[in-house]
């Protein structure tokens, strides 16, 4: 079932346009804007014409987080990537729509090799080599051998290089690559009067980390019948799966599976299930949700309260991701994990000890938590309904909001004259017509539906600066009224779960969006599984589309 | 602190491990005191601080920075008090009444204050009518200057940012390859260094001062780095042969950066070093003060340390310090203004002028502290500040009328205006004569005339983008 559409609203003279669930056809630079052609990965194309997909990089770069995780998994070293590399940007301007969009750190488009990154990578590689050889026992364990003699043990060095390259580069070295690496590492080592073997190890490891094959995953693929589509090789698919499900490098055992035999459906399923069973997958699920909902960036100046709020949201997330629990609990649960202090803060009866508490209407799910609600505020308690509505529109309903017209200053928000009521001021602003109305009809509709929850998640029925102004807390989505997070979810379950799948698709495919026909398929399966999120992830990982890459037509 | 291993005849170590350099004249200058012993002239430097705020907040037309008196007897308003506190008020000139127009004129911007105006100010090229939105259309002044005075240092230019948040549109612009659908060459904001710890490592890892005793370990590590860089270049070349055009552009850029780094490590140009050049020991990134509340003061202090040493050790002669990325990123927070909305969302747009003045005073204090460091770094017959141009430029000025021809975004917000802008010019490089207020009100002169004046002082030919002319009063 198609999600409720915002397209109708967007057409109401809105020059600052909001685009609803993506239109039927988006012209692709690869096809020169022609009509839809193939639907890579199969999937049904009944109904609207499939969306033409845009080309993606054959060398998607790892995020800082993924580099950090990979280095820990391979070498047992922590913190080096975080201290040496710049953080990936949290947002990006979409060149097609000119809208500023929130971005996952996996977005390949925003990874230009700046001087700060490249020099940071060089320093990172240097430090990895240095710190790794500081523990000779670790070196011996990873290599599976202990060097003999006083010089460079070429055989043992070769074993280490083979192991490290396989993990970091996700493939074995070719003979020329191996030979060049061992020669250069040995040459450096012979300058040193001490433990030449460890110096050679250090030189080799530094080179392997610094080389582009580590930070850029290659997805060159093999041709299909369509020049715009390539199929990833088995080895490339393993690398993509490990990045998606773990945010890290694949293991030698996983790579050995594809080395031994072609990956058939059964072997692929075993591989994926092995990835899903690992605790790294649980951690990756949390990474995705935090990067999507951003609640850990909460803006609460009381550190104890902030810790309680983070605990509240983390606990609900873990519960919603636990086996046998519908993921939709994340957004519709009437229970929250509260400390006595947090319950008091919310104006609720404090429990005797920290635990799950039933929450009153209009609260439900993570959208009613203080951590999430603090994100769109200005002052500690004050809300800007349009801004909150924009956050909800982008993040939870996957709406694209184009920039406002150049003459519109959005920084000040709608002016609320002293003594007047906010709701009436915003209503008057919308009634003025002009360039602002189209967007504000949608954004205010969302924001005012949450207005009874302030910037710290506290419930209120009157405006803090004017007690004569009652807060109804009623908004609307697509013409249907709602009040609070509970009703938003109840009235728009399909739209919101569709958006969650859309967001996961962006994260998984490292692109600005995944084509609608695929999102629809995954959403149908997600709904049919009673919103089993782990099953959703599994179905994406096993889907034929996951092992394809779209490239520029020659 | 970790002292460098200079030979004993040049350094005496104090009780706290500080290095007490002999007077520079004795060990490094020629007999005239105008050049260093290796014959190189004492270098000039360029520093610019980008303050991510306007003079006034939304709806306000009164502010505490612009002097009311022009000339040598100018009044130091409250926001500029740190210049006195840091002892550099006599080393600075205030230039007021600058104007960058929201119209299609040289150096103008297409109405969008945050999106286009900073590009227009910092590049002197009109912004927002052609090319990709939110992108500059020309070089920034620091890059132009680095091409002339930054060619012999390890780093042609260094760019730091106080606020730790990524994203936004930066204030140093370089030319690069355009992507598909764009022109062959475009301009793009350079990513700044956000980590004081990384800035320190960049300056001092593998740095060996002249006359130092040979260090086998350092020699080995240098050789190791060079070997890895060479291997990396080969790997990039190999990978480049397998990918399409767009990916080749990415790898080409990566290759260029690697080669630049390789050349820097291989450079044997003896640095021009002041006795103030010292390794302070590792600088770390300070922990947050509170949840999502960075310790901005500690970050600023550490960057100031790096800036002083970058010039003292002649690691660079061009340095840009951004307060935050344009529009303060998502909202720069500071213990002084630990508001939920941050510097942009709240202090500039939803607070009082007094709060904005206090924030601006902090930024001026950071700038003043940098100048003070330059002033205490003895060099030749004077100090580093004597041969430096240190600029302070703000993202916004003060719109005095609701005029869409004079303020961005339709003209309604005094904060979103580059009318009545103020810049500070510190130092005495190239004949600059500080200690006065130059009031350019009514002349509608673009910020570029001040950048051009800086270039003139440094002996850099040309002009900033479309903006011609200098401010002669700065030299009188």
Tab-separated table of N, CA and C in Angstrom, chain A residues 13 58 65 67 69 120 166 182 237 248 269 281 297 301 306 309 325 332 352 376 378 381 475 484 497 524 530:
chain	number	residue	atom	x	y	z
A	13	UNK	N	0.737	25.891	-4.502
A	13	UNK	CA	1.438	27.157	-4.661
A	13	UNK	C	2.653	27.308	-3.774
A	58	UNK	N	32.469	3.607	-7.893
A	58	UNK	CA	33.033	2.257	-7.863
A	58	UNK	C	34.040	2.116	-6.729
A	65	UNK	N	34.244	6.317	11.112
A	65	UNK	CA	33.754	5.283	12.029
A	65	UNK	C	34.128	3.896	11.536
A	67	UNK	N	36.551	3.122	9.450
A	67	UNK	CA	38.006	2.962	9.503
A	67	UNK	C	38.423	2.620	10.933
A	69	UNK	N	36.646	1.211	13.277
A	69	UNK	CA	36.185	-0.135	13.629
A	69	UNK	C	37.064	-1.203	12.960
A	120	UNK	N	45.795	13.410	7.403
A	120	UNK	CA	45.385	12.664	8.590
A	120	UNK	C	45.531	11.169	8.389
A	166	UNK	N	44.663	-9.083	3.270
A	166	UNK	CA	43.363	-9.733	3.034
A	166	UNK	C	42.258	-9.042	3.839
A	182	UNK	N	56.964	-6.110	0.111
A	182	UNK	CA	57.980	-6.753	0.924
A	182	UNK	C	59.365	-6.149	0.667
A	237	UNK	N	31.209	-8.308	-2.757
A	237	UNK	CA	29.954	-8.421	-2.020
A	237	UNK	C	30.219	-8.656	-0.535
A	248	UNK	N	32.547	-2.601	9.405
A	248	UNK	CA	33.941	-2.995	9.620
A	248	UNK	C	34.441	-3.850	8.462
A	269	UNK	N	23.347	-16.934	2.194
A	269	UNK	CA	22.460	-16.858	3.371
A	269	UNK	C	23.234	-17.225	4.637
A	281	UNK	N	26.805	-6.680	14.806
A	281	UNK	CA	25.573	-6.301	14.110
A	281	UNK	C	24.641	-5.530	15.048
A	297	UNK	N	22.687	13.692	20.014
A	297	UNK	CA	23.170	15.068	19.933
A	297	UNK	C	22.311	16.010	20.748
A	301	UNK	N	21.392	21.197	28.901
A	301	UNK	CA	22.572	21.707	29.599
A	301	UNK	C	22.806	21.030	30.948
A	306	UNK	N	20.662	15.005	31.032
A	306	UNK	CA	21.030	14.523	29.689
A	306	UNK	C	21.358	13.035	29.732
A	309	UNK	N	18.185	11.091	29.975
A	309	UNK	CA	17.439	11.086	28.707
A	309	UNK	C	18.083	10.140	27.701
A	325	UNK	N	10.252	-8.491	19.105
A	325	UNK	CA	9.542	-7.238	19.390
A	325	UNK	C	9.321	-6.488	18.088
A	332	UNK	N	5.825	3.767	18.999
A	332	UNK	CA	4.473	3.776	19.567
A	332	UNK	C	4.396	3.202	20.985
A	352	UNK	N	9.864	4.168	42.189
A	352	UNK	CA	10.752	3.943	43.332
A	352	UNK	C	12.193	3.774	42.876
A	376	UNK	N	15.330	20.455	18.158
A	376	UNK	CA	14.865	21.527	17.285
A	376	UNK	C	14.526	22.784	18.056
A	378	UNK	N	15.276	26.315	20.379
A	378	UNK	CA	16.220	27.408	20.522
A	378	UNK	C	16.523	27.530	22.009
A	381	UNK	N	13.341	25.881	26.782
A	381	UNK	CA	11.964	25.407	26.806
A	381	UNK	C	11.203	25.817	25.568
A	475	UNK	N	-2.094	19.159	15.352
A	475	UNK	CA	-1.520	19.447	14.053
A	475	UNK	C	-2.218	18.628	13.003
A	484	UNK	N	0.118	14.964	19.121
A	484	UNK	CA	1.215	14.310	19.811
A	484	UNK	C	1.796	13.131	19.060
A	497	UNK	N	6.888	4.017	8.655
A	497	UNK	CA	7.695	2.804	8.474
A	497	UNK	C	8.317	2.782	7.080
A	524	UNK	N	7.101	-3.527	1.894
A	524	UNK	CA	6.043	-4.548	1.872
A	524	UNK	C	6.461	-5.751	2.715
A	530	UNK	N	5.516	-8.230	10.291
A	530	UNK	CA	5.120	-7.556	11.545
A	530	UNK	C	6.241	-6.658	12.059
